[in-house]
Coordinates of C-alpha atoms and ligand atoms in Angstrom, one line a residue:
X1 CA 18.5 -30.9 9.5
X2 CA 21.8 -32.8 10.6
X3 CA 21.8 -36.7 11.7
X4 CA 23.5 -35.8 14.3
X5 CA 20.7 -34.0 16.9
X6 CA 19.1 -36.8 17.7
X7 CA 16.3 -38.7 16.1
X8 CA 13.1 -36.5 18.0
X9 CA 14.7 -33.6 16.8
X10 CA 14.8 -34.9 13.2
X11 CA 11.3 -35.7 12.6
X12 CA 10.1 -32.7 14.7
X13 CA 11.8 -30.2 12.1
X14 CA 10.6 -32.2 9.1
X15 CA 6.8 -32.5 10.7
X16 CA 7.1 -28.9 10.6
X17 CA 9.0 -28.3 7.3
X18 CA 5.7 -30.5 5.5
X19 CA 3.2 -28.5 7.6
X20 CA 5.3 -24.8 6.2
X21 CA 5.4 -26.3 2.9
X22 CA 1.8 -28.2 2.7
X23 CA 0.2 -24.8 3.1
X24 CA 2.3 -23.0 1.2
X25 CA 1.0 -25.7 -1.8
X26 CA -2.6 -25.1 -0.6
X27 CA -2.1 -21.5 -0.9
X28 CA -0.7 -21.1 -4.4
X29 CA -3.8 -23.7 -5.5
X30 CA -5.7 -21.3 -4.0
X31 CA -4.6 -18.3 -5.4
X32 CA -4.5 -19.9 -9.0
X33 CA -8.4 -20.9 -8.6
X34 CA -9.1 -17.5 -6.6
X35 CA -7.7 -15.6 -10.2
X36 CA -10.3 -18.0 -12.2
X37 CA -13.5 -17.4 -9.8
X38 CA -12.8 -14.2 -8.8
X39 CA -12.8 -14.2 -5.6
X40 CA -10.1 -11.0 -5.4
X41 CA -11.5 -7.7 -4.1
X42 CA -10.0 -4.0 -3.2
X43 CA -10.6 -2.5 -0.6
X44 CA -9.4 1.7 -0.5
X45 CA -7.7 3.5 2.4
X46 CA -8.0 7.5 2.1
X47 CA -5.2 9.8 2.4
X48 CA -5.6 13.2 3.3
X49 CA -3.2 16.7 3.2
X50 CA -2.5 17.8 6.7
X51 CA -2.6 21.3 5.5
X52 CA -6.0 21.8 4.7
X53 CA -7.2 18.7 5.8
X54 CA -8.1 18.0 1.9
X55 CA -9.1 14.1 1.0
X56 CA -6.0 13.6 -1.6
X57 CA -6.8 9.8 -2.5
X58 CA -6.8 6.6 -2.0
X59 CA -4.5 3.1 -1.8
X60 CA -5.6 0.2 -2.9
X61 CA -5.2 -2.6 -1.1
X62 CA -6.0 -6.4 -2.1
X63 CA -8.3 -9.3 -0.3
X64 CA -8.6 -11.8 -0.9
X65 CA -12.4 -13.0 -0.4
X66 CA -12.4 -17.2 0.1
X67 CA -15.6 -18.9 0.0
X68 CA -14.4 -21.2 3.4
X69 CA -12.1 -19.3 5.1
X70 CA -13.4 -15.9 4.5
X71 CA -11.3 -12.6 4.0
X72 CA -8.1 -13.1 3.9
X73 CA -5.2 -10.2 4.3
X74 CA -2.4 -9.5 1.7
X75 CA 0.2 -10.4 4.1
X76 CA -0.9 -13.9 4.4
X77 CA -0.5 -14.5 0.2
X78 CA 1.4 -12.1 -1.4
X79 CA 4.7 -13.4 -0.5
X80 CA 3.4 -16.8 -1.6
X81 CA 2.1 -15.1 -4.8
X82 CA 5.7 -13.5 -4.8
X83 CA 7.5 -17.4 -4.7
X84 CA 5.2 -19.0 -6.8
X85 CA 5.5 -16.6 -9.8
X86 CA 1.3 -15.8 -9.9
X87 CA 2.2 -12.4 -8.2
X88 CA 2.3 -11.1 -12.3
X89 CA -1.2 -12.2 -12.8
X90 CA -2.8 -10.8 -9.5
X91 CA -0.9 -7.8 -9.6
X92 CA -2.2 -7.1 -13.2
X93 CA -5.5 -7.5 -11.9
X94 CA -5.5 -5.0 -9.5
X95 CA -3.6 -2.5 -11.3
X96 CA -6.7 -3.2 -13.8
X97 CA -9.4 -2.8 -11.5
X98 CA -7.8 -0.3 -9.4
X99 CA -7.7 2.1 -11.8
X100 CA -11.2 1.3 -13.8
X101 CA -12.6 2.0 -10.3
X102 CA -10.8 5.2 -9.4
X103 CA -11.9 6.6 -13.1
X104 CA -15.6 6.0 -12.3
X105 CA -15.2 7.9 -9.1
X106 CA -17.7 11.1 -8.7
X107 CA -14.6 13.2 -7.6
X108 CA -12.1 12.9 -10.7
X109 CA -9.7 14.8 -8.8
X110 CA -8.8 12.2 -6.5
X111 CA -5.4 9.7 -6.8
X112 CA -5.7 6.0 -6.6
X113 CA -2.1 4.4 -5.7
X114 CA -1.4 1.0 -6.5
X115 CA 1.6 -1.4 -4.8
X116 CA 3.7 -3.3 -7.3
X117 CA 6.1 -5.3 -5.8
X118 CA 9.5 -5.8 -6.3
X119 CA 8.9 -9.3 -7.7
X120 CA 6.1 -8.4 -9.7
X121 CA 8.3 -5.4 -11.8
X122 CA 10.0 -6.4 -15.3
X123 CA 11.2 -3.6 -16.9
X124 CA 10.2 -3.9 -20.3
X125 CA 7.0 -5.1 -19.0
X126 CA 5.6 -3.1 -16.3
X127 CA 5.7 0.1 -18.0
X128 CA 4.2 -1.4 -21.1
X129 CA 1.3 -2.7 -18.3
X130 CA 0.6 0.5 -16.8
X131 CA 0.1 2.2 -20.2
X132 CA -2.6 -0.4 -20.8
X133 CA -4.4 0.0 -18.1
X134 CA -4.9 4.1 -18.3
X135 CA -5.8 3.2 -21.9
X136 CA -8.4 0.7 -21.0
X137 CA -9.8 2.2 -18.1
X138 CA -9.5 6.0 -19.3
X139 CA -8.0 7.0 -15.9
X140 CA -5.9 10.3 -16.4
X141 CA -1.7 9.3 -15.7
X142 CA -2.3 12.0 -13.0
X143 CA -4.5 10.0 -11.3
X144 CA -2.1 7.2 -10.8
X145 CA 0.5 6.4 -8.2
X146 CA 2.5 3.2 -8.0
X147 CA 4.0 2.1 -4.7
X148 CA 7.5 -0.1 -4.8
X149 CA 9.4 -0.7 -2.3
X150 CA 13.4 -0.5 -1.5
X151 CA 13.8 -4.1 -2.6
X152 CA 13.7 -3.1 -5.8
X153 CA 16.3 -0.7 -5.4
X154 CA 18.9 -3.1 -4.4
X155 CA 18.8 -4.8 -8.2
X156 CA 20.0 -1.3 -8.8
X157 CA 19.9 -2.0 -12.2
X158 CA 19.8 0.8 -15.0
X159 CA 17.2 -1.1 -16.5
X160 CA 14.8 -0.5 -13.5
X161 CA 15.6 3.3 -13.4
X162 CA 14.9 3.5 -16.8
X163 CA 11.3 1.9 -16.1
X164 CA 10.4 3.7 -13.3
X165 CA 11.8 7.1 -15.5
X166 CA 9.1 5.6 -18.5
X167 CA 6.7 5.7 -16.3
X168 CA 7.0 8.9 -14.2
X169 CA 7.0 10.3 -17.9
X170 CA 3.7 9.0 -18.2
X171 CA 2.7 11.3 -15.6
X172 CA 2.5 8.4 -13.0
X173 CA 3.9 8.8 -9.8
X174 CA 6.1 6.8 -8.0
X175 CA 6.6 6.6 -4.1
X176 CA 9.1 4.6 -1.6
X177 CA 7.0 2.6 0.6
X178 CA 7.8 1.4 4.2
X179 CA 10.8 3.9 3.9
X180 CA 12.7 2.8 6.5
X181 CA 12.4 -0.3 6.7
X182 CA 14.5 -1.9 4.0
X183 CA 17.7 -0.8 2.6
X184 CA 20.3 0.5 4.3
X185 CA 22.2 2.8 1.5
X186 CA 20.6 6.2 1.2
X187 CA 22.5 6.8 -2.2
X188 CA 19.9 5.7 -4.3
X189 CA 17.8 8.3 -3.3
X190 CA 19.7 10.3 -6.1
X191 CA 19.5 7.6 -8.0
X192 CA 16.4 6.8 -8.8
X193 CA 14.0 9.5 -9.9
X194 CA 10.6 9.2 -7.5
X195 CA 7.6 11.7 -5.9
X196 CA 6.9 11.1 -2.6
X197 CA 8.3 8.6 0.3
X198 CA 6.0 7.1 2.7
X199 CA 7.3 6.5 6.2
X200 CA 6.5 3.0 7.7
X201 CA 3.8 2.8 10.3
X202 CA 6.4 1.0 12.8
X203 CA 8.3 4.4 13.1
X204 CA 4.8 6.5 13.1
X205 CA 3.1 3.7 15.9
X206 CA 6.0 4.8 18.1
X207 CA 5.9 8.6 17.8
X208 CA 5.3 10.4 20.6
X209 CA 6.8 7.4 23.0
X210 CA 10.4 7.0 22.3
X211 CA 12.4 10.6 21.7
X212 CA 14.4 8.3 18.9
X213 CA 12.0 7.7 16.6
X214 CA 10.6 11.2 16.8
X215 CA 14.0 12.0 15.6
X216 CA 13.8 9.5 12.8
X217 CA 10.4 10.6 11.8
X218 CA 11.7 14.5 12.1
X219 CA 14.4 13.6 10.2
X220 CA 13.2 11.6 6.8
X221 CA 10.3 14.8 6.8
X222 CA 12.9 17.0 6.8
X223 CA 15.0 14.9 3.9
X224 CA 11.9 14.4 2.3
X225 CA 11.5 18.2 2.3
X226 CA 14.9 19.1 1.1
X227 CA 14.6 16.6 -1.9
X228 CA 12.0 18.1 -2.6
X229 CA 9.8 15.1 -2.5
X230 CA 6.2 14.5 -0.5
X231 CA 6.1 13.2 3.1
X232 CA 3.3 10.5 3.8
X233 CA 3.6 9.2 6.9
X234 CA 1.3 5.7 6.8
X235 CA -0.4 4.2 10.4
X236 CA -1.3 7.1 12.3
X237 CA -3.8 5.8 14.7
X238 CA -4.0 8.7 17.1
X239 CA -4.5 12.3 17.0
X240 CA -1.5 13.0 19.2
X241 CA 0.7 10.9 16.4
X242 CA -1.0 14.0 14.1
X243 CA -0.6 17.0 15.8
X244 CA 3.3 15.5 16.0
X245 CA 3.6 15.2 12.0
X246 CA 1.7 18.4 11.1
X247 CA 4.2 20.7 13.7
X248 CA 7.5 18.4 11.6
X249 CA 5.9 19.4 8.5
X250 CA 4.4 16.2 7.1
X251 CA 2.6 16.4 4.0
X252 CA 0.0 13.2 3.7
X253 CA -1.4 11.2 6.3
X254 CA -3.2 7.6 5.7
X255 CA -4.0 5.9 8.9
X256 CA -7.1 4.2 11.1
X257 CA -7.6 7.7 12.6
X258 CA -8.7 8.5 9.2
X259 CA -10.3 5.6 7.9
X260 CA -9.9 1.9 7.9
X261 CA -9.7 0.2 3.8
X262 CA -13.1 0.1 2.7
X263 CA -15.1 0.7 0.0
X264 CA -15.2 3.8 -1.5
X265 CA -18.9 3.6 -1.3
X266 CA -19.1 3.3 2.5
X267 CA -16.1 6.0 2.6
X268 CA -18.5 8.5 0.8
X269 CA -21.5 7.5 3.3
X270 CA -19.8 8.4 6.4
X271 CA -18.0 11.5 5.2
X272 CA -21.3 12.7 4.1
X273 CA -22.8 11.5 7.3
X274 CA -19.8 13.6 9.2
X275 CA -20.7 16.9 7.5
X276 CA -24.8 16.3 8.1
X277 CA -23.7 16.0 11.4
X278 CA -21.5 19.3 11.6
X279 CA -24.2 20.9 9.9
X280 CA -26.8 20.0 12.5
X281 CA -24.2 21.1 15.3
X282 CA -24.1 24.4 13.7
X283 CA -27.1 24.8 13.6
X284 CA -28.0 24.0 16.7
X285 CA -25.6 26.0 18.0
X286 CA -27.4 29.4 16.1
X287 CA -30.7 28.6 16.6
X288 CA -31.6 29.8 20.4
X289 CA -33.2 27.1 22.1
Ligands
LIG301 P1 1.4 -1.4 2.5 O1 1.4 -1.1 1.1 O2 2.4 -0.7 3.3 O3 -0.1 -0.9 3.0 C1 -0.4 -0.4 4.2 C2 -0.9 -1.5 5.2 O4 -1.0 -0.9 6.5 C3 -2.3 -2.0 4.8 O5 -2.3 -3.4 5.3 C4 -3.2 -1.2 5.7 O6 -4.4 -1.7 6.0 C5 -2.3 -1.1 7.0 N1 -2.7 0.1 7.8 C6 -3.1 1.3 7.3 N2 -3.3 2.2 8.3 C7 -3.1 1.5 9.5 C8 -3.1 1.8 10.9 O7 -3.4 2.9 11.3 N3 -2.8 0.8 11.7 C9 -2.4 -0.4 11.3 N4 -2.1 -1.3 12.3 N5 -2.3 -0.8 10.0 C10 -2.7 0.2 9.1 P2 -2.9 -4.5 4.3 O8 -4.0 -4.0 3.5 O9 -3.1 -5.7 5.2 O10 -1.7 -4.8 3.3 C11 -0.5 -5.2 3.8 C12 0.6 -5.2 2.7 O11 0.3 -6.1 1.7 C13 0.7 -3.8 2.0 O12 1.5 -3.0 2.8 C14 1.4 -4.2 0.8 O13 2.8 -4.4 1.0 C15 0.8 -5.6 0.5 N6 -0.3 -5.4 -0.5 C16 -1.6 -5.1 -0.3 N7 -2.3 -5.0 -1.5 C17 -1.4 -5.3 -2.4 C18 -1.5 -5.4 -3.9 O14 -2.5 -5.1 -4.5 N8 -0.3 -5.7 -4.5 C19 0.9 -6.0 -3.9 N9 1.9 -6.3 -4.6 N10 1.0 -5.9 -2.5 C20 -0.1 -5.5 -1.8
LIG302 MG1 1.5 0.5 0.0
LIG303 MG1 3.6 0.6 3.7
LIG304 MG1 4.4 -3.2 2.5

């Protein structure tokens, strides 16, 4: 970086700089050839009402499935995808597929929600992208939820609140992922017209342990509730972190205590192997032995 540090120093950082920017390179030709073989897959993470314990929906969440290296996780590409402008492209893809899956589901009262991020949205465009792919895949608008995050909010254009407005007249809903983790105005809460917030797993991992973030957490539930907007709280791995979010009135839970992404398939095969197995309990526990 500067000639004066020394000449070890010098060709240390750029050593490094070509490693960071050789992958980077190997990445986006990656992701251009994963769009042409199709090597992209979603994977679906249930979410469930705490009141009744009711299976609400599902995320979707990307992988990227590569013939060498095997699956690879979201965080590893997206931001590249982000940089390198092919975001549009693999974020059309899964909006696509996303939603062609969640119409073919057996249960066609369940929500399938879909992360757009902020580099992927173009007002204009996005709105025009969701339309197209309820109409091609037949999914019902109220079937459809579509995650951004606070980055978007700090454009703070009117052009992206009219979007997100277009949509949510659709009958699409809109929720505040990682809330909490981004921006540090609360204004645009009024602002910007959306359903539900989800709370980010580093507040929920830490519930419990540290009296400060159970205030946090008590707190956005409580805003959450007074805005009259629904509470997920995403990351809950234990089932002291739930007893905590049903008693501060949290609405949705999506977690590994409920289920890892997977399939839907495989979801449906081990809740139906979970009720056999409560049946069999039962009835066990009636028949005299
Ligand atoms: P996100 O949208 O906040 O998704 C939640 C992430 O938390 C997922 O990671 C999920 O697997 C993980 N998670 C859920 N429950 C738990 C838990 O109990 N413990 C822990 N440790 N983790 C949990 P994943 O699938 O690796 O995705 C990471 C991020 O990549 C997502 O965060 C999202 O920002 C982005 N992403 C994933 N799929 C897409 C996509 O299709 N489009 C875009 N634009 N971004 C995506
Ligand atoms: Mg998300
Ligand atoms: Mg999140
Ligand atoms: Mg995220």
């Amino acid at each position: 970086r500067s000639k004066h540090s020394g000449r070890s120093t010098f060709s240390w950082y750029t050593a490094e700089m070509d490693a960071d920017a050789q992958h980077r390179k190997e990445i986006e030709e990656g992701l251009a050839k994963a769009l042409r073989l199709d090597q992209f897959d979603v994977l679906f993470q249930p979410q469930y009402a705490l009141k009744d314990n009711r299976l609400t929906g599902y995320e979707a969440l990307i992988r990227w499935e590569h013939p060498v290296k095997g699956r690879i996780p979201p965080d590893l590409f997206i931001p590249v995808a982000e940089d390198c402008g092919l975001i549009e492209d693999i974020g059309d893809w899964v909006l696509n597929r996303a939603c062609q899956e969640a119409a073919n589901w057996e249960d066609n009262t369940l929500k399938v929600a879909v992360n757009v991020s902020a580099a992927q949205f173009k007002p204009g465009i996005t709105e025009r992208k969701v339309a197209n792919a309820l109409r091609a895949s037949g999914l019902k608008p109220e079937r459809l939820e579509i995650e951004i995050t606070e980055s978007l909010l700090i454009a703070n254009t009117d052009a992206v609140v009219e979007t997100l407005k277009a949509i949510r007249n659709m009958g699409v809903a809109i929720a505040m992922d990682d809330f909490g983790t981004g921006y540090s105005s609360l204004s645009y809460l009024s602002r910007f017209p959306f359903d539900k917030i989800k709370i980010d797993k580093a507040f929920i991992q830490n519930l419990g342990d540290d009296t400060s973030t159970d205030a946090i957490v008590t707190s956005i539930i409580g805003l959450g509730r007074s805005l009259d907007v629904l509470i997920t709280a995403e990351g809950v791995e234990t089932e002291n972190q739930v007893t905590l979010l049903r008693a501060a009135g949290c609405h949705l839970v999506q977690g590994y205590y409920f289920g890892k992404p997977d399939s839907v398939r495989n979801h449906q095969e081990s809740r139906l192997r979970k009720q056999a197995e409560a049946v069999s309990r039962d009835l066990e526990a009636t028949v005299p032995v």
